[in-house]
Tab-separated table of N, CA, C and O in Angstrom:
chain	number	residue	atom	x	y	z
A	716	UNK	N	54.503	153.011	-46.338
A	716	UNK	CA	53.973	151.907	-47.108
A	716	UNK	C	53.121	151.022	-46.197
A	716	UNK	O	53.480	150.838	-45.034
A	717	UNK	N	51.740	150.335	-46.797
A	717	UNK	CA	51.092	149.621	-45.775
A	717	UNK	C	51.630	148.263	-45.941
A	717	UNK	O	52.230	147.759	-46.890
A	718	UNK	N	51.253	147.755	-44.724
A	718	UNK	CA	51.685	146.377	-44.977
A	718	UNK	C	50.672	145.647	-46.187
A	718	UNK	O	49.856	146.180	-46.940
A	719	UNK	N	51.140	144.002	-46.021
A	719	UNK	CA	50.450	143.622	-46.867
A	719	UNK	C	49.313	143.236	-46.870
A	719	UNK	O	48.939	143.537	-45.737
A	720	UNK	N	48.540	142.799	-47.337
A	720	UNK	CA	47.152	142.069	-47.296
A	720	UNK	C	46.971	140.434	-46.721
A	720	UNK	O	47.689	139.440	-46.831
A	721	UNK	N	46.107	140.597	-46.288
A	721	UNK	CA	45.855	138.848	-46.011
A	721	UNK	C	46.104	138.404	-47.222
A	721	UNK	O	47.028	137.591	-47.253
A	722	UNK	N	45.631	138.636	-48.188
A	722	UNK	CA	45.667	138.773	-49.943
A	722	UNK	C	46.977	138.016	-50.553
A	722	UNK	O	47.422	136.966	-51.018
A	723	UNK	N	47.267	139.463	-50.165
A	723	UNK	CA	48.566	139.391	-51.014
A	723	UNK	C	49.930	138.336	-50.168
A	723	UNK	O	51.035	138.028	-50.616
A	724	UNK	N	49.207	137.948	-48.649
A	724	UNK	CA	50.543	137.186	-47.894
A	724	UNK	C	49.967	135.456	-48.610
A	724	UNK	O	50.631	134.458	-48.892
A	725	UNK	N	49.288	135.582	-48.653
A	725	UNK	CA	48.582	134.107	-49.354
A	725	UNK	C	49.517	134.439	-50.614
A	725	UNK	O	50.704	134.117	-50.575
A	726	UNK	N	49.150	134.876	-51.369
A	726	UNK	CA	49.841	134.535	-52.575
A	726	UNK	C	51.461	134.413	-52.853
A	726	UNK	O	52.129	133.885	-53.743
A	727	UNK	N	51.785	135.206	-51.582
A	727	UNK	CA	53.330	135.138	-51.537
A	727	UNK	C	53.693	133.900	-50.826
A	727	UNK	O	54.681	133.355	-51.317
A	728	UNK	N	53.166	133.286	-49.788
A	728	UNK	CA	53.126	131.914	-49.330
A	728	UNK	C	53.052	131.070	-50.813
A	728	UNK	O	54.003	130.470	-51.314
A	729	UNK	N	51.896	131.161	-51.293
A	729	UNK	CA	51.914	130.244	-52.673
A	729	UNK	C	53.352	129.970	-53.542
A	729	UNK	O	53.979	128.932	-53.756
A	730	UNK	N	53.652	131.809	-54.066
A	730	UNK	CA	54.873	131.224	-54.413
A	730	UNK	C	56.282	130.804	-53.804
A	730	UNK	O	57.222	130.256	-54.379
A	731	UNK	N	56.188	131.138	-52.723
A	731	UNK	CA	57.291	130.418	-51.912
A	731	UNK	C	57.304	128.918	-51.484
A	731	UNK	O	58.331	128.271	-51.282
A	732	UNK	N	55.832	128.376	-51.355
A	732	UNK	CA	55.561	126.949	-51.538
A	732	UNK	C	55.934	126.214	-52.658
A	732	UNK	O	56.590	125.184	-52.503
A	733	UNK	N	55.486	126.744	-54.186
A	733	UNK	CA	55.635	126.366	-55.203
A	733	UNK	C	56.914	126.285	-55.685
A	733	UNK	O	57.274	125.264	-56.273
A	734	UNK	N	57.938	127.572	-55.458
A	734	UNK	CA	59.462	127.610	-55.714
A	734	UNK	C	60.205	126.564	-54.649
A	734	UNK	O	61.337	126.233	-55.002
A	735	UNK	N	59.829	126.120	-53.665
A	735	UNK	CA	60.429	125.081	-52.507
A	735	UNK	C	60.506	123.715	-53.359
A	735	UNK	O	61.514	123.167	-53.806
A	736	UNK	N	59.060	123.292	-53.467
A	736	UNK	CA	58.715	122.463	-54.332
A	736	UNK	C	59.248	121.832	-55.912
A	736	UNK	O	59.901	120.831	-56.207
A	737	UNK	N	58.601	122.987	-56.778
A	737	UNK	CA	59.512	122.804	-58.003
A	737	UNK	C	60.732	123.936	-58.547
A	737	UNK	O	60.921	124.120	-59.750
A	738	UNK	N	61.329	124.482	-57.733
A	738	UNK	CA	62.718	124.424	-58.188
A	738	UNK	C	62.513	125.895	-59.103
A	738	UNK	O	63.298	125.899	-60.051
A	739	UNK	N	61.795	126.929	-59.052
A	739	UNK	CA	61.535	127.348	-59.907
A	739	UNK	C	60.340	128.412	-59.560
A	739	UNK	O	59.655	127.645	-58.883
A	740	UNK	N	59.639	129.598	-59.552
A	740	UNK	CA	58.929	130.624	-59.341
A	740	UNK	C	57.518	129.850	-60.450
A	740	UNK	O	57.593	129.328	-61.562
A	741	UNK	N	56.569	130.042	-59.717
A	741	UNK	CA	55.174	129.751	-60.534
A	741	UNK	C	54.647	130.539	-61.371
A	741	UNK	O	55.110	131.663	-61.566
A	742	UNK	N	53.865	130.192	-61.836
A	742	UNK	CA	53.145	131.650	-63.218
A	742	UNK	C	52.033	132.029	-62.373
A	742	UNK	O	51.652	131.421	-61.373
A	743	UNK	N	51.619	132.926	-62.790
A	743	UNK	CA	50.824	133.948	-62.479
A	743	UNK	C	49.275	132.637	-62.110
A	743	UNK	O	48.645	132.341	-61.094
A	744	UNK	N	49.231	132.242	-63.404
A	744	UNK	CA	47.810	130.974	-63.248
A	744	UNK	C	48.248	129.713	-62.191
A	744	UNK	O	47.334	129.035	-61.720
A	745	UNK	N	49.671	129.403	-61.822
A	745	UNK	CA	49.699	128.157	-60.941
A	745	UNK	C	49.333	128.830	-59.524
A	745	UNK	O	48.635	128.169	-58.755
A	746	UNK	N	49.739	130.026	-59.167
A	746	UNK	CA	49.294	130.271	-58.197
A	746	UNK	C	47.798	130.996	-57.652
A	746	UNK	O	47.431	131.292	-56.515
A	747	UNK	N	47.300	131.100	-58.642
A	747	UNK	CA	46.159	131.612	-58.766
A	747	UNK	C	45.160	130.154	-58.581
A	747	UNK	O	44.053	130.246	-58.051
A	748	UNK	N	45.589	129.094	-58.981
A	748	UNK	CA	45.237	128.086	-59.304
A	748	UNK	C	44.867	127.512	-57.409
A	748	UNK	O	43.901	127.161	-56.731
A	749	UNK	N	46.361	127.733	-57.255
A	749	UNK	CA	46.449	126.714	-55.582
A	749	UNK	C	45.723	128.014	-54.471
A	749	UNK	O	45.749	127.975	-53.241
A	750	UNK	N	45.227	128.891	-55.161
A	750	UNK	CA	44.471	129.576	-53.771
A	750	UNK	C	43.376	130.449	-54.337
A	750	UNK	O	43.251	131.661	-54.160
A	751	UNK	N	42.492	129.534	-55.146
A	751	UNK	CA	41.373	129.757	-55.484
A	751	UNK	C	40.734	131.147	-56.193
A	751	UNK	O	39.589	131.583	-56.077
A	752	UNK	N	42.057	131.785	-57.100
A	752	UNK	CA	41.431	133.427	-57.449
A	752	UNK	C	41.291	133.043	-58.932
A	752	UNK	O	41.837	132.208	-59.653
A	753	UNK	N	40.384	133.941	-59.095
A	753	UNK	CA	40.601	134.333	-61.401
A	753	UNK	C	41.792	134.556	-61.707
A	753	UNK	O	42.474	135.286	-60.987
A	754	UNK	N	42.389	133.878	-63.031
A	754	UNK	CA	43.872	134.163	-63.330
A	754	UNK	C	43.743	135.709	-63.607
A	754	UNK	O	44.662	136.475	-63.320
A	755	UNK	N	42.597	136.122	-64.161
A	755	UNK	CA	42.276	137.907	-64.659
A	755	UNK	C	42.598	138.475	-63.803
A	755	UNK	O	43.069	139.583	-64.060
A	756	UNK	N	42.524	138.017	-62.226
A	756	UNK	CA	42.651	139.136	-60.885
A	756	UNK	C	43.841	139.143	-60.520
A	756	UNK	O	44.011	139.802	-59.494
A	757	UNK	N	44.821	138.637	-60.975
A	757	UNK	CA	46.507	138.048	-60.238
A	757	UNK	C	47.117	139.144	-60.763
A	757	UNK	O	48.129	139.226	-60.067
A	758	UNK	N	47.154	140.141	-61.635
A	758	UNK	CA	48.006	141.414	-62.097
A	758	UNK	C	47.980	142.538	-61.231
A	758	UNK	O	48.755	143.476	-61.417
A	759	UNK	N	47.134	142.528	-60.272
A	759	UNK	CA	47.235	143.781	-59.769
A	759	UNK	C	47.507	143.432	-58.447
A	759	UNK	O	47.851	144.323	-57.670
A	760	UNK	N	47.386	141.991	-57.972
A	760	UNK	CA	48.414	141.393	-56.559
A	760	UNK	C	49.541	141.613	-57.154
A	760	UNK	O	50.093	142.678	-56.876
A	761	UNK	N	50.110	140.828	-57.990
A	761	UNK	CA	51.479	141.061	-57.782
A	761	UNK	C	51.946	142.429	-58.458
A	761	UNK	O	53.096	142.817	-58.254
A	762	UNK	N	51.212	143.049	-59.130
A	762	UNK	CA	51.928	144.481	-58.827
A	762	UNK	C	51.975	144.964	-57.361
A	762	UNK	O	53.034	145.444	-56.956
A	763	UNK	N	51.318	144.909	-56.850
A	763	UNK	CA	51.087	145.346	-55.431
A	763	UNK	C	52.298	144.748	-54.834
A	763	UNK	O	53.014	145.563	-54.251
A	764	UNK	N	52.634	143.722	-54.838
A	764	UNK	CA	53.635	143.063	-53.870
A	764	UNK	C	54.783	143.278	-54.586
A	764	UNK	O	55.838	143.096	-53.977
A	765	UNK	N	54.845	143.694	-55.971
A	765	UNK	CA	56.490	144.318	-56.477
A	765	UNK	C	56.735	145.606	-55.277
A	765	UNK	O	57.576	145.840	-54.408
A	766	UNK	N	55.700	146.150	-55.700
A	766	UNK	CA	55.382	147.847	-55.233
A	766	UNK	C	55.880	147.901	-53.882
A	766	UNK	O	56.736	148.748	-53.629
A	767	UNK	N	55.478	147.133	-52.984
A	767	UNK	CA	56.273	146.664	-51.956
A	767	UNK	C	57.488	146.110	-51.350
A	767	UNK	O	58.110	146.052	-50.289
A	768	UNK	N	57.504	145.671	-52.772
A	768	UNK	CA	59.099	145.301	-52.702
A	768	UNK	C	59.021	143.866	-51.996
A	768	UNK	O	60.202	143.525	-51.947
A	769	UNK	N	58.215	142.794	-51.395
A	769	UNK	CA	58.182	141.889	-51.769
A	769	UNK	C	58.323	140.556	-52.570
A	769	UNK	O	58.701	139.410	-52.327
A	770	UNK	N	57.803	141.306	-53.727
A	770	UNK	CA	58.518	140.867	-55.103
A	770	UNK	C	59.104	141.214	-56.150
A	770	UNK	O	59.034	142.427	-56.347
A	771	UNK	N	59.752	140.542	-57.036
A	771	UNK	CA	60.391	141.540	-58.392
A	771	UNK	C	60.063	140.519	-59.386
A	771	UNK	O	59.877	139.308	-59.503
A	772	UNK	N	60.096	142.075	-60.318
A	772	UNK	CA	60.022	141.065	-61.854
A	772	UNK	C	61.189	140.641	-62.315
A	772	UNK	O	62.113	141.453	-62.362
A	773	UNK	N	61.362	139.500	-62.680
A	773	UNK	CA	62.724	138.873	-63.660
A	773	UNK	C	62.719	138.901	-65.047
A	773	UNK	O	61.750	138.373	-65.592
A	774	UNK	N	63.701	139.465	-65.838
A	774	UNK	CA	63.458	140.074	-66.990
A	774	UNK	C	63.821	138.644	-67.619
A	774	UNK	O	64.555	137.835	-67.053
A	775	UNK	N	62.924	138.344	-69.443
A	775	UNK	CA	63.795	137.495	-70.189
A	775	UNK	C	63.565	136.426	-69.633
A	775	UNK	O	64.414	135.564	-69.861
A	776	UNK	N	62.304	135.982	-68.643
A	776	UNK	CA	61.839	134.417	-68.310
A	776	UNK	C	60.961	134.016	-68.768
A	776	UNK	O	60.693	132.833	-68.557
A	777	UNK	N	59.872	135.037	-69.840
A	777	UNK	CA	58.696	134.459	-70.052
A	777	UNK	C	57.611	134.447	-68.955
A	777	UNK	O	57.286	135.421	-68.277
A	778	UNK	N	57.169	133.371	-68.889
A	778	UNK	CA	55.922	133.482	-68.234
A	778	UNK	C	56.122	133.219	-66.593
A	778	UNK	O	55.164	133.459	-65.858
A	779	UNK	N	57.329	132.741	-66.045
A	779	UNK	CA	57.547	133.167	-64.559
A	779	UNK	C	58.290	134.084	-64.363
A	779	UNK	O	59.474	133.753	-64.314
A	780	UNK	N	58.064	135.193	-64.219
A	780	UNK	CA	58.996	136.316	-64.389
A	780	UNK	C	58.400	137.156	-63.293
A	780	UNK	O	58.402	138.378	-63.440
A	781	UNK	N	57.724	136.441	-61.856
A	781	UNK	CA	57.807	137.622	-61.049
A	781	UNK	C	58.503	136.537	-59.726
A	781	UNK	O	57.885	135.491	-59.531
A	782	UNK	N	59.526	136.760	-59.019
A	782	UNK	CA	59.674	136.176	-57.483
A	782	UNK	C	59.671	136.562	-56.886
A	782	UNK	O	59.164	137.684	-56.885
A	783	UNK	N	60.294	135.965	-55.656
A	783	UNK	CA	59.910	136.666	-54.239
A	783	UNK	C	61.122	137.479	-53.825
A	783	UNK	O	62.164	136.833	-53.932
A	784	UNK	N	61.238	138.448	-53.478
A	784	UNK	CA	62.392	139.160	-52.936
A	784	UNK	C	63.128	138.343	-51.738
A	784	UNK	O	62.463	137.425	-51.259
A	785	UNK	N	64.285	138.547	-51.257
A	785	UNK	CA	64.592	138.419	-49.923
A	785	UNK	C	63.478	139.002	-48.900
A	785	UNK	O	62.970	138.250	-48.068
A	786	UNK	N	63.262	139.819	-48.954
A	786	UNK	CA	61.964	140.751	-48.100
A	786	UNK	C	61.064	139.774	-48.275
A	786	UNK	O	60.709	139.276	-47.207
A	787	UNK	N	60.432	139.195	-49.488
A	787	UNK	CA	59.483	138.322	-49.409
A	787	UNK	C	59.612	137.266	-48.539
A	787	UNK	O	58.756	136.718	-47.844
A	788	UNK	N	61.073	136.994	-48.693
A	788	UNK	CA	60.938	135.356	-47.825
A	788	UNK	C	61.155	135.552	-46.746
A	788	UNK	O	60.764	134.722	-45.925
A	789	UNK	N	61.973	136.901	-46.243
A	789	UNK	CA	61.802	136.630	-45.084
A	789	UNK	C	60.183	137.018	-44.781
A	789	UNK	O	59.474	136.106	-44.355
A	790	UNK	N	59.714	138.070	-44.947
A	790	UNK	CA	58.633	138.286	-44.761
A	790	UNK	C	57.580	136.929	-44.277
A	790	UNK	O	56.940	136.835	-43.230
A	791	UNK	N	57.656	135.911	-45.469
A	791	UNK	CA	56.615	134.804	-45.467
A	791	UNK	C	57.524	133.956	-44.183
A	791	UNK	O	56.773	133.494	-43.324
A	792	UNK	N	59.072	133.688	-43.937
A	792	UNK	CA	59.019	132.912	-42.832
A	792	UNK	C	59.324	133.181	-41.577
A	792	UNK	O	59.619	132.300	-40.769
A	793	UNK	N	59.269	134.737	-41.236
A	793	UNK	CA	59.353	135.195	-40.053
A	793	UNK	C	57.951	135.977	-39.800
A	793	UNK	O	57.508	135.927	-38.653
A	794	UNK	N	57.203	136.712	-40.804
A	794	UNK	CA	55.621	136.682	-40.528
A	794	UNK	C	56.363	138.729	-40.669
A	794	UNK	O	57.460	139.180	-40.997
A	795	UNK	N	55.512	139.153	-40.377
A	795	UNK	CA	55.423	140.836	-40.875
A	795	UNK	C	56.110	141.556	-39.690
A	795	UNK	O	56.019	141.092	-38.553
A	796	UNK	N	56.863	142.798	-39.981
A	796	UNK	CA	57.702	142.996	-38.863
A	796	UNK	C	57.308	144.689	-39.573
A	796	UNK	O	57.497	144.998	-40.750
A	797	UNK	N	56.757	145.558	-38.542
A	797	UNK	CA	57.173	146.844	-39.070
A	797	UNK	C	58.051	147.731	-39.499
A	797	UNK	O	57.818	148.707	-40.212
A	798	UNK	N	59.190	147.345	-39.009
A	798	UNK	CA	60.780	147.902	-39.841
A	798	UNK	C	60.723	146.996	-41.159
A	798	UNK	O	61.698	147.121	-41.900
A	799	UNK	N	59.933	146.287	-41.476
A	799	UNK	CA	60.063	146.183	-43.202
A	799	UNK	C	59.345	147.353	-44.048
A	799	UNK	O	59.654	147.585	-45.217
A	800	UNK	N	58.543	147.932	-43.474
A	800	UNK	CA	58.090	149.343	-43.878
A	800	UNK	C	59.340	149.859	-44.950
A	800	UNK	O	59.288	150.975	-45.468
């Protein structure tokens, strides 16, 4: 598996900023919002970062229904480690 993208570590920063903050995983448009992309382009980051296992979908939330894995967070606060492969 490759690592992630400059891309895709921005957006996982986003939602780990945003869930710190308010208590809660962002939608697809708040984080799209705080790092300047088309809400149209945000479906195929975070598929990418499920795919990775970064993130997961949460079933039965509606419209925040993707977070960050453990892998994600650590990922975002220890920075990329190749045994996360």
């Amino acid at each position: 598996m490759k690592p992630p993208t400059d891309r895709q570590m921005a957006i996982a920063e986003a939602m780990l900023r945003y869930h710190e903050a308010h208590g809660e995983w962002p939608t697809q448009r708040e984080v799209a919002d705080e790092i300047g992309l088309n809400t149209t382009n945000m479906s195929p980051y975070f598929s990418a970062l499920i795919k990775k296992g970064i993130a997961m979908k949460i079933p039965d939330v509606g419209r925040r229904n993707v977070a960050l894995t453990d892998k994600g967070e650590t990922l975002i606060r220890q920075g990329w480690q190749p045994s996360m492969l």
